[in-house]
Coordinates of C-alpha atoms in Angstrom, one line a residue:
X183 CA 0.0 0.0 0.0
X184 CA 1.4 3.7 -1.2
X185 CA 1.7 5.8 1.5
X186 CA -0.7 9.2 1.7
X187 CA 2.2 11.3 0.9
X188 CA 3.5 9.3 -2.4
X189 CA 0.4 8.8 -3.6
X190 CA -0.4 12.6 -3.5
X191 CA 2.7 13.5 -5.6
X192 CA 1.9 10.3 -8.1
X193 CA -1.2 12.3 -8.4
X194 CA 0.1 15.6 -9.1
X195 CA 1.7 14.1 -11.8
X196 CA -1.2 12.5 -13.3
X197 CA -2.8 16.2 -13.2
X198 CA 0.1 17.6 -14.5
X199 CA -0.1 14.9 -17.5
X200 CA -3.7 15.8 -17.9
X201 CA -2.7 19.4 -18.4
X202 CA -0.2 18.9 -20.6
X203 CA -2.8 16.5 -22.5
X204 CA -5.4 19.7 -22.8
X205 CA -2.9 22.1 -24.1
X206 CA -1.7 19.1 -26.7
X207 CA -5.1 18.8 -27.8
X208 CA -5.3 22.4 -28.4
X209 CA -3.9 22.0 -31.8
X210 CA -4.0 19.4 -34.5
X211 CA -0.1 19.3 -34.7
X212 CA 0.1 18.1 -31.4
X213 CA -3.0 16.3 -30.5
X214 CA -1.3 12.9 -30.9
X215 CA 1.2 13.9 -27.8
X216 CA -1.8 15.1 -26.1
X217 CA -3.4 12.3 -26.1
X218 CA -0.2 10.4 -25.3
X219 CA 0.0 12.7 -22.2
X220 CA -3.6 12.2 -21.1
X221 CA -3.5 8.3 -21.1
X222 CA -0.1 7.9 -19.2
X223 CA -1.4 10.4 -16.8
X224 CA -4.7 7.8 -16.7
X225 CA -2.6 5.1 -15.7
X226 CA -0.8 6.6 -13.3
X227 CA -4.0 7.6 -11.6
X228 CA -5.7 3.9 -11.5
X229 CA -2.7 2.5 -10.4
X230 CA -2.1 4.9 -7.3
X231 CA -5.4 4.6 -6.7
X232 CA -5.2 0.5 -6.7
X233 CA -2.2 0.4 -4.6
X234 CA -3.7 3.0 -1.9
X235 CA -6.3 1.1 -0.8
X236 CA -5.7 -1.4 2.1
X237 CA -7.2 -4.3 3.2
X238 CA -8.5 -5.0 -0.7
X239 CA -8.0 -8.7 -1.5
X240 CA -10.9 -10.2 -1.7
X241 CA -12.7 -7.8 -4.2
X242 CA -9.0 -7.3 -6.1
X243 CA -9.4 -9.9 -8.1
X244 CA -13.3 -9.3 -9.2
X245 CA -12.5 -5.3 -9.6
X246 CA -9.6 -6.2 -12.3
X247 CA -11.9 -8.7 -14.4
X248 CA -14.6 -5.1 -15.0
X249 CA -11.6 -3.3 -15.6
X250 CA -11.0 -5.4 -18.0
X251 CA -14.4 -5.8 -20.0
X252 CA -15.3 -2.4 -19.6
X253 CA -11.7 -1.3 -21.2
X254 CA -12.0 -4.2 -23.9
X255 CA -15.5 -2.9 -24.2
X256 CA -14.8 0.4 -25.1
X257 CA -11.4 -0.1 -26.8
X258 CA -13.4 -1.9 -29.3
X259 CA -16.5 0.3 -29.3
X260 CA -13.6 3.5 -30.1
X261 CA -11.8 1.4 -33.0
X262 CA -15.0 0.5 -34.9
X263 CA -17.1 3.9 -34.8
X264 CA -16.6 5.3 -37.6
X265 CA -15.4 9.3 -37.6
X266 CA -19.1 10.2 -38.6
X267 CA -20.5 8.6 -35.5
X268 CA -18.1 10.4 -33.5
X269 CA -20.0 13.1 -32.0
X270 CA -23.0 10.2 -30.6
X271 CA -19.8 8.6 -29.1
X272 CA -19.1 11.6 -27.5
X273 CA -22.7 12.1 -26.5
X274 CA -22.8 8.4 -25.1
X275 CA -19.4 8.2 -22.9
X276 CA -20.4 11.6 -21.2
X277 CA -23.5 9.5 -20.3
X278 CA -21.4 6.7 -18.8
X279 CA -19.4 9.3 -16.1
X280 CA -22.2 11.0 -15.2
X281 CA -23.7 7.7 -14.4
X282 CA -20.8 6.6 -12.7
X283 CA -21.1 9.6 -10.3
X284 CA -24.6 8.5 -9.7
X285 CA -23.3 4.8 -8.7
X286 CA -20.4 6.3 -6.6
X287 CA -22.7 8.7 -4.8
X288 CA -25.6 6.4 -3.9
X289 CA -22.2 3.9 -3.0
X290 CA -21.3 6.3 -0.5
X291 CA -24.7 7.2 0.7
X292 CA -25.5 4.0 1.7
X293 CA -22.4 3.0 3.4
X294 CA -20.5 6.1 4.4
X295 CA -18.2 3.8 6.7
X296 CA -16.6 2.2 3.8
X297 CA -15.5 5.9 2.9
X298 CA -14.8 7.4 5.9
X299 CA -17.4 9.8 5.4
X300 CA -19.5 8.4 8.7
X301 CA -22.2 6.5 9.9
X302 CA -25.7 6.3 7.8
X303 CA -27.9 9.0 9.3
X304 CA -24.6 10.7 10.6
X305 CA -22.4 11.5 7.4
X306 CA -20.0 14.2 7.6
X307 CA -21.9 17.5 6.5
X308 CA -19.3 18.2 4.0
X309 CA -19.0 15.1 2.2
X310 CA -23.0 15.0 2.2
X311 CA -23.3 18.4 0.1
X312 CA -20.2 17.3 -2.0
X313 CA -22.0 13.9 -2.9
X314 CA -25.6 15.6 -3.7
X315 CA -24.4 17.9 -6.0
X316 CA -22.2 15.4 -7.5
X317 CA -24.8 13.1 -7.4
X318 CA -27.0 15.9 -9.2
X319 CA -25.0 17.2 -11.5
X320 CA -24.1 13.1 -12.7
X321 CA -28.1 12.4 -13.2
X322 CA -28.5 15.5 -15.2
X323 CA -25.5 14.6 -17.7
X324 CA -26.4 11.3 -17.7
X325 CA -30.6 11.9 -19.1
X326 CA -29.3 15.2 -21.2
X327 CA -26.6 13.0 -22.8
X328 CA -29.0 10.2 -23.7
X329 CA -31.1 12.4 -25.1
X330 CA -28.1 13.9 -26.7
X331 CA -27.4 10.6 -28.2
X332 CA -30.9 9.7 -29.4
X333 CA -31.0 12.9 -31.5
X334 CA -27.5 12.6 -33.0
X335 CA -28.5 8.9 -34.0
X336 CA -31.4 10.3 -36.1
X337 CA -33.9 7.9 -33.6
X338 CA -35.0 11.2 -32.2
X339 CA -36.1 14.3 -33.8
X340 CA -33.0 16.6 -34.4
X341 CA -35.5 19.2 -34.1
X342 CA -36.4 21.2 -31.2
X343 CA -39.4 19.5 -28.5
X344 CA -41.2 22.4 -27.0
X345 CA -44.7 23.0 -24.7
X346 CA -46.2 25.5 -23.0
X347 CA -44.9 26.1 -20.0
X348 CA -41.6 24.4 -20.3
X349 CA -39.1 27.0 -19.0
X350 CA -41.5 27.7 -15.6
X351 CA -41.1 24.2 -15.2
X352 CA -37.5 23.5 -15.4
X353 CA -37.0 26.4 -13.5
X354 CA -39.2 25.1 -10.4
X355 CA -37.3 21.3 -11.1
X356 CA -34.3 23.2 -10.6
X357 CA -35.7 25.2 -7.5
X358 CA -36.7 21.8 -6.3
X359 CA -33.5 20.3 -6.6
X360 CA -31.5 22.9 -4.4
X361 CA -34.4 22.6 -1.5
X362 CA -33.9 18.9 -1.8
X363 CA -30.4 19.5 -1.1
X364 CA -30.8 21.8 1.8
X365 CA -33.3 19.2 3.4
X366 CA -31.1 16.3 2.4
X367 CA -28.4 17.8 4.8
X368 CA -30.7 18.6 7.7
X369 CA -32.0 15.6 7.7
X370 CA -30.2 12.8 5.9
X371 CA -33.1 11.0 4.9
X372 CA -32.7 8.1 2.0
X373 CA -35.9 9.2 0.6
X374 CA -35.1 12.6 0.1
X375 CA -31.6 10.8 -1.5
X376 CA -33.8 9.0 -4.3
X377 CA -35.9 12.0 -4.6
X378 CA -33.2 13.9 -5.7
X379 CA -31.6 11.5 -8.4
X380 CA -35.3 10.9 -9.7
X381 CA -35.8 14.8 -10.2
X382 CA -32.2 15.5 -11.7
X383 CA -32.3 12.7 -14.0
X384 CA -35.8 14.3 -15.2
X385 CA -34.1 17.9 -15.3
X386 CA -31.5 16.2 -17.5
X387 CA -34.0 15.1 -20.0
X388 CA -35.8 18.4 -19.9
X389 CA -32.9 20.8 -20.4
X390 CA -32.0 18.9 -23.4
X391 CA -35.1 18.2 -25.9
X392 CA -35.8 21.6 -26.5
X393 CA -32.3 22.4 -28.1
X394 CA -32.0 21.4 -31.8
X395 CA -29.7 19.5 -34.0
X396 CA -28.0 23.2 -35.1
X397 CA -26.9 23.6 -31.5
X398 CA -26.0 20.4 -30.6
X399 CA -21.8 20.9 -31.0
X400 CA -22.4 23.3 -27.7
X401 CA -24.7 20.2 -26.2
X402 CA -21.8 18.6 -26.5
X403 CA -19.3 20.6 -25.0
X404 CA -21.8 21.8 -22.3
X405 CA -22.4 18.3 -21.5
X406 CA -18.4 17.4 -21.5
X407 CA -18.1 20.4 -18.4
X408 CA -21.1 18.6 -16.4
X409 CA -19.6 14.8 -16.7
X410 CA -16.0 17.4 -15.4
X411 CA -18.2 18.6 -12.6
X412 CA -19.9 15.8 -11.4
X413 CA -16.4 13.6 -11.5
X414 CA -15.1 16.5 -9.4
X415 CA -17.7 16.3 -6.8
X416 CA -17.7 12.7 -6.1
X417 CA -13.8 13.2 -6.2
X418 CA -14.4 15.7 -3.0
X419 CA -16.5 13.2 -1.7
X420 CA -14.1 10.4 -1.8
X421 CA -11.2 12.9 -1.1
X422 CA -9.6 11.5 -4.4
X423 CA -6.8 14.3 -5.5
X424 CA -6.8 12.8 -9.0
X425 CA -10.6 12.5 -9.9
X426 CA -10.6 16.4 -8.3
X427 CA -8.1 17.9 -10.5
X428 CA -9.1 15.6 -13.7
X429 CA -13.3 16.7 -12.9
X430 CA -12.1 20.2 -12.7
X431 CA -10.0 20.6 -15.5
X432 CA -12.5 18.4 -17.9
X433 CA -15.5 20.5 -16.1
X434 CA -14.1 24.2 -17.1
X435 CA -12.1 23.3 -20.4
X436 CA -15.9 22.4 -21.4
X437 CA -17.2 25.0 -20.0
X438 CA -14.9 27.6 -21.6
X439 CA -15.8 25.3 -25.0
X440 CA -19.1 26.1 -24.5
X441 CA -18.4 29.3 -24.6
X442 CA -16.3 29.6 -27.6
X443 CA -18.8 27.9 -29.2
X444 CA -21.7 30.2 -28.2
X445 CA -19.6 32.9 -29.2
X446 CA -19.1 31.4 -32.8
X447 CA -22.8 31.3 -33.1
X448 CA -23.5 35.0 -31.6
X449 CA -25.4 33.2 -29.4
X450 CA -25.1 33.0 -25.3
X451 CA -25.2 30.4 -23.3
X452 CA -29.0 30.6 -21.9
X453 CA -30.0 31.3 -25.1
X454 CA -28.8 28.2 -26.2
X455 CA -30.4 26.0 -23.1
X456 CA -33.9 27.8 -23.0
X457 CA -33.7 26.8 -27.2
X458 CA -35.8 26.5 -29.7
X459 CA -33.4 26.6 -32.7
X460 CA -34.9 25.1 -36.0
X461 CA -38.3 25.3 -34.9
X462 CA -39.5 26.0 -38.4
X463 CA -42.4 25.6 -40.5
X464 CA -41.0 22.5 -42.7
X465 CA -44.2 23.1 -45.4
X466 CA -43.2 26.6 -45.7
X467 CA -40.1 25.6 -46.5
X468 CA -40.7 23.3 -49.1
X469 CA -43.0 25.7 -50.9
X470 CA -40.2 28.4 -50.8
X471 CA -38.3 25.7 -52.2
X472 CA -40.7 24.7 -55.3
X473 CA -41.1 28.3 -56.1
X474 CA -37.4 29.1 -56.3
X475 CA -34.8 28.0 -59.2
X476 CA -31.5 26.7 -58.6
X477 CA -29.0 26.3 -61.3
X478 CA -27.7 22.4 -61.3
X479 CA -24.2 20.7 -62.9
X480 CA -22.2 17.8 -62.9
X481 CA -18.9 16.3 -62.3
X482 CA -17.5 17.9 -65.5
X483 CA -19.1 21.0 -65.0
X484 CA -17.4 21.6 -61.2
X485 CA -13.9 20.7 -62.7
X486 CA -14.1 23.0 -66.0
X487 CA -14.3 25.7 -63.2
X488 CA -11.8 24.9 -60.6
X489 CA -9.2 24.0 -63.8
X490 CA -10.0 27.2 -64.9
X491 CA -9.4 29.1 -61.4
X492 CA -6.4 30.7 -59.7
X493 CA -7.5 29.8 -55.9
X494 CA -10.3 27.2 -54.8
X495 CA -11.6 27.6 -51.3
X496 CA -12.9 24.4 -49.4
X497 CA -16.0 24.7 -47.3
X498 CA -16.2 21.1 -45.7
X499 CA -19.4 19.9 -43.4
X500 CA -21.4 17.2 -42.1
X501 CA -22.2 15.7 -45.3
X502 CA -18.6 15.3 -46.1
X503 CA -18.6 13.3 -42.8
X504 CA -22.1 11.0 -43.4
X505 CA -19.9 10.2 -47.1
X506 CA -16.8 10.0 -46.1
X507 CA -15.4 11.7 -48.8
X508 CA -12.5 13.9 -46.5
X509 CA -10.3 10.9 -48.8
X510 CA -11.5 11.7 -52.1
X511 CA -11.4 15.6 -51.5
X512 CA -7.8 15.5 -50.3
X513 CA -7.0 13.8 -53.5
X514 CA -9.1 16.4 -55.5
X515 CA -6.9 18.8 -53.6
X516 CA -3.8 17.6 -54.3
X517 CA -4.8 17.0 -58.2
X518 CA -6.0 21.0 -58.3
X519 CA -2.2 22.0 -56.9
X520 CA -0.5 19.8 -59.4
X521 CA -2.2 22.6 -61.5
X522 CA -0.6 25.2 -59.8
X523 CA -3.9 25.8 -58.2
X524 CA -4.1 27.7 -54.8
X525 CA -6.2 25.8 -52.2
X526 CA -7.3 26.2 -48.6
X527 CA -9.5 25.1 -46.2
X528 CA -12.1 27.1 -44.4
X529 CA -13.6 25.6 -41.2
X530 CA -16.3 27.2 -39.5
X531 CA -16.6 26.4 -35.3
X532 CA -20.0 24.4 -35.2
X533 CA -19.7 22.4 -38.4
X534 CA -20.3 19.4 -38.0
X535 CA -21.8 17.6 -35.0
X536 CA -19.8 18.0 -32.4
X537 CA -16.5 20.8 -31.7
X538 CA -13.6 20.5 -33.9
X539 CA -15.1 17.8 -36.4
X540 CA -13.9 18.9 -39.5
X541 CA -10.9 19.5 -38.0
X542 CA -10.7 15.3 -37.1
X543 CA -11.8 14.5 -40.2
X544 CA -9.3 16.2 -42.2
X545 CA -6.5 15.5 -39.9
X546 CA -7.5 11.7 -41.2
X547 CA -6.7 12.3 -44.7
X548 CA -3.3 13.5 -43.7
X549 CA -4.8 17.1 -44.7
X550 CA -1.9 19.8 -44.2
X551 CA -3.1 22.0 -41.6
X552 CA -1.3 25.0 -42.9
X553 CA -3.8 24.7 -45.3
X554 CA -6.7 24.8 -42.7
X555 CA -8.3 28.1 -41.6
X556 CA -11.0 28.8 -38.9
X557 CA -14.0 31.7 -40.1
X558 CA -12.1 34.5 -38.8
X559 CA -9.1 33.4 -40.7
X560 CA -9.9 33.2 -43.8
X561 CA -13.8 34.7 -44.0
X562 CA -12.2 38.2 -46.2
X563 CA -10.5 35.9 -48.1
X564 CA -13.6 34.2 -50.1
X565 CA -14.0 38.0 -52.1
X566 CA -10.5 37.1 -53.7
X567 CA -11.3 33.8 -54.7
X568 CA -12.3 32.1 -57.9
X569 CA -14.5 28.9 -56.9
X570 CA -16.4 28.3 -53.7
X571 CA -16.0 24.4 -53.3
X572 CA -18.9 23.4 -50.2
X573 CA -19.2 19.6 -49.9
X574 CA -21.8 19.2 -47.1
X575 CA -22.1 22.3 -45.2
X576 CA -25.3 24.3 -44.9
X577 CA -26.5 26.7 -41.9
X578 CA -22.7 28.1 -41.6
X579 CA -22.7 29.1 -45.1
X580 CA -26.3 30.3 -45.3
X581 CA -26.1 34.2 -45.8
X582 CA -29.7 35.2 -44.1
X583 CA -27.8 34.9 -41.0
X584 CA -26.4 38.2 -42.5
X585 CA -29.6 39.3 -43.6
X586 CA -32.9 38.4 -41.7
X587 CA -33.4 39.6 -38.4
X588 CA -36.6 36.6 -38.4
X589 CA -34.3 33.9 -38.9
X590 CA -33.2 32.1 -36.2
X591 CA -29.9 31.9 -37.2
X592 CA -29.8 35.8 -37.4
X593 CA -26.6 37.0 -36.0
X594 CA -24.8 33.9 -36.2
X595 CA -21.2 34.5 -38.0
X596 CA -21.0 32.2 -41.1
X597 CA -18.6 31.9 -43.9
X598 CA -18.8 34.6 -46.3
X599 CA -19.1 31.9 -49.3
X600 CA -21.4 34.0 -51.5
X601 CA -18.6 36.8 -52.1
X602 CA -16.5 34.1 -54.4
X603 CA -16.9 34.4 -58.0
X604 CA -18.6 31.1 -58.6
X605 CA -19.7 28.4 -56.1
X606 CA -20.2 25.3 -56.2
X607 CA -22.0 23.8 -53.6
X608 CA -22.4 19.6 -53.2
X609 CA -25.6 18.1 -51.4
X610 CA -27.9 15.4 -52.2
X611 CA -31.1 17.6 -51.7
X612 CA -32.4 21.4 -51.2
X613 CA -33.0 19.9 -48.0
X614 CA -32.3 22.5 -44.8
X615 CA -29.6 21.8 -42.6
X616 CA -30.3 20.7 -38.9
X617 CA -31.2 24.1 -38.2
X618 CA -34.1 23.3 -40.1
X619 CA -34.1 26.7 -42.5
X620 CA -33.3 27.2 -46.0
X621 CA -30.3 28.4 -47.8
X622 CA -30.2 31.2 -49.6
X623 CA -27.0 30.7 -51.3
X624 CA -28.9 27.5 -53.4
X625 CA -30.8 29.9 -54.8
X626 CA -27.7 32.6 -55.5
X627 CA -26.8 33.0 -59.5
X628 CA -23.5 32.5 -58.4
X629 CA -23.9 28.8 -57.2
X630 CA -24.0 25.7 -59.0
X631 CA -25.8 22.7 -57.4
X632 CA -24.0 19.5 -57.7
X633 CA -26.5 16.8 -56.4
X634 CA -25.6 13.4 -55.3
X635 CA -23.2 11.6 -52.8
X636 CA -20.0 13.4 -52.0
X637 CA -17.7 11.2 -52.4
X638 CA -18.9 10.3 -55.6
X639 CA -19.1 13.3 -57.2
X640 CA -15.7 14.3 -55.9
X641 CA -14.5 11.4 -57.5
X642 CA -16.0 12.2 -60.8
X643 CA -14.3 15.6 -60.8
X644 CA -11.2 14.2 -59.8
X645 CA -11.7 12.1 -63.1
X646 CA -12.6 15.0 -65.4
X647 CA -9.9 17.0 -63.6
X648 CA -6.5 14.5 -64.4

């Protein structure tokens, strides 16, 4: 068994590792060492955590087989997602630690003894409040990351789920909770306990199905700083140095996400939560749709123009991910600068489903990232530019953000794709995108619509290209 002292500087080195991790993850260049960083710092942190508990055989043995299938579990579930399902994998392992804050708290709630924490009907104050709000904040990030999942996965609505009355209700759940907590404390009673998980798990599911699919890249980050907050709770509870710092620098790295995320939406924060974002009329939108003509073109069409142009721009999105064409595109690229072609990316914060997507993707196909610019980058740069190449993006290219004070996307800064000389813009429909509004630039005499499957008609310009 470590002694208290070793094991607290074993654990200051695990947080410094995790550190080290964040700040690697920072950029793509050095997101491999990050994560590198982050899983020593992992191990170092189970094991001082294995070796400081005494009096442990009997259950040593049974503890290391679930480490086991759980790891197994999830190493496998991690190698055979595919990158498009990424942000529901996300969504789903946020789920699992706020659940396993849940199990730890109702652990320690139930037999305080095993935790030094007290006798039941007698736990320490401290550790009480500690392991409600941990207990809390766990419920609510498991529910809202279900929910999260559900409507990633298509087998809920991506659109926002509203009633009357839905914001005077969360606010008196959430009213409810902190009384709870209060009276919890005075009186340590097991029913008040359940109570309490009952009602945040319901909060959780609440706070989540009014925000739609538009938003759901700060659902995801918002939701990464609760699982931070609840770990770092129970870690206070259990008096756990490691699960403390690693809570606390997961909790407000996603919350300062969250931010930057709101921010690249023009949005705040509460705005985001008390939602409603995509709550369209869908039949209006298909009427605007019939009414309006778009100019369409093909394969050969799209690479007359960029063989023809000085500088191509690259607006990737979602539907670059659900094809998986980032492979195909790279070669497009890389065909384009054999003709002494100027090309860049240009990466706007929420597209795709979850922060820094496109980003992943393109890191895949071994896409230089001196090549790859975020909106504020490279946003005066598309008045310069010859061709306008968008393969799956929508809502962060859709000028009425610029334009319509109704829209709900009003405000929000997008890419300024509509200033290039010609655009051509990929997509298998005049569907919206998950903000659930129509885009403008379809309809702009600039743009040529080149319908089908990404990849495949990336491919077919590649062929009319060489």
């Amino acid at each position: 068994m470590l002694s208290a002292n070793l094991s607290a500087i074993f654990y200051l080195i695990s947080g410094v590792l995790f550190i080290l991790a964040l700040r690697g993850l920072s950029s793509p260049e050095t997101s491999r060492q990050g994560n590198f960083f982050g899983i020593l710092g992992m191990i170092i942190a189970i094991t001082v955590t294995f070796l400081s508990i005494g009096n442990f055989s009997n259950g040593f043995i049974a503890v290391l087989i679930f480490l086991l299938i759980g790891g197994l579990i999830g190493a496998y579930i991690a190698y055979k997602i595919p990158m498009t399902a990424m942000p529901e994998l996300v969504a789903g392992f946020h789920s699992l630690v706020g659940l396993a804050a849940v199990f730890v708290a109702i652990a320690a709630f139930l037999n305080p003894e095993a935790f030094s924490l007290g006798s039941p009907g007698n736990i320490k104050l401290g550790s009480l409040i500690e392991m409600s709000i941990g207990a809390a904040v766990g419920a609510i990030t498991f529910s809202g990351s279900v929910i999260a999942f559900l409507k990633l996965q298509g087998i809920m609505s991506g659109s926002p789920i509203t009633f009357k009355g839905q914001h005077a209700l969360n606010a008196l759940i959430l009213i409810s909770i902190i009384v709870l907590i209060f009276y919890l404390c005075s009186t340590q009673s097991s029913n008040l306990f359940w109570i309490l998980i009952g009602v945040s798990f319901l909060i959780g599911f609440l706070i989540i199905i009014p925000i739609g699919g538009a938003d759901m890249p700060v659902v995801i980050s918002m939701l990464n700083s609760y699982s931070g907050w609840a770990a770092a709770g129970i870690g206070f509870t259990l008096e756990n140095t490691a699960l403390i710092i690693t809570g606390a620098l997961v909790g407000s790295s996603g919350a300062i996400l969250s931010y930057i995320m709101c921010k690249g939406m023009n949005r705040s924060f509460f705005n985001v939560i008390l939602g409603g974002f995509g709550a369209t009329d869908q039949s209006e939108q298909d009427k605007n749709r019939e009414q309006r003509p778009v100019k369409s073109g093909n394969a050969d069409d799209a690479a007359f123009l960029m063989k023809n142009a000085s500088s191509v721009i690259i607006v990737p999105g979602y539907g670059m991910a659900v094809a998986q064409a980032q492979h195909a595109l790279r070669e497009m690229v890389d065909t384009l600068k054999k003709n002494d072609i100027k090309v860049s990316y240009a990466i706007h914060p929420v597209a795709g489903r979850m922060p820094g997507h496109m980003n992943v993707l393109l890191a895949e196909a071994n896409v230089p990232y001196d090549e790859v610019f975020e909106l504020e980058e490279i946003n005066n740069d598309f008045v310069n530019a010859d061709v306008a190449f968008v393969i799956g993006a929508n809502d962060v290219t859709n000028p009425v953000a610029k334009t319509d004070p109704q829209s709900p996307i009003y405000g929000m800064p997008v890419l300024d794709v509509e200033k290039c000389k010609s655009v051509l813009f990929v997509k298998r429909s005049l569907s919206p995108g998950y903000a659930g509004i129509d885009n403008d630039l379809f309809y702009n005499e600039k743009t040529l619509m080149l319908f089908g499957d990404a990849k495949k008609m990336t491919e077919d310009i590649i062929k009319n290209i060489s």
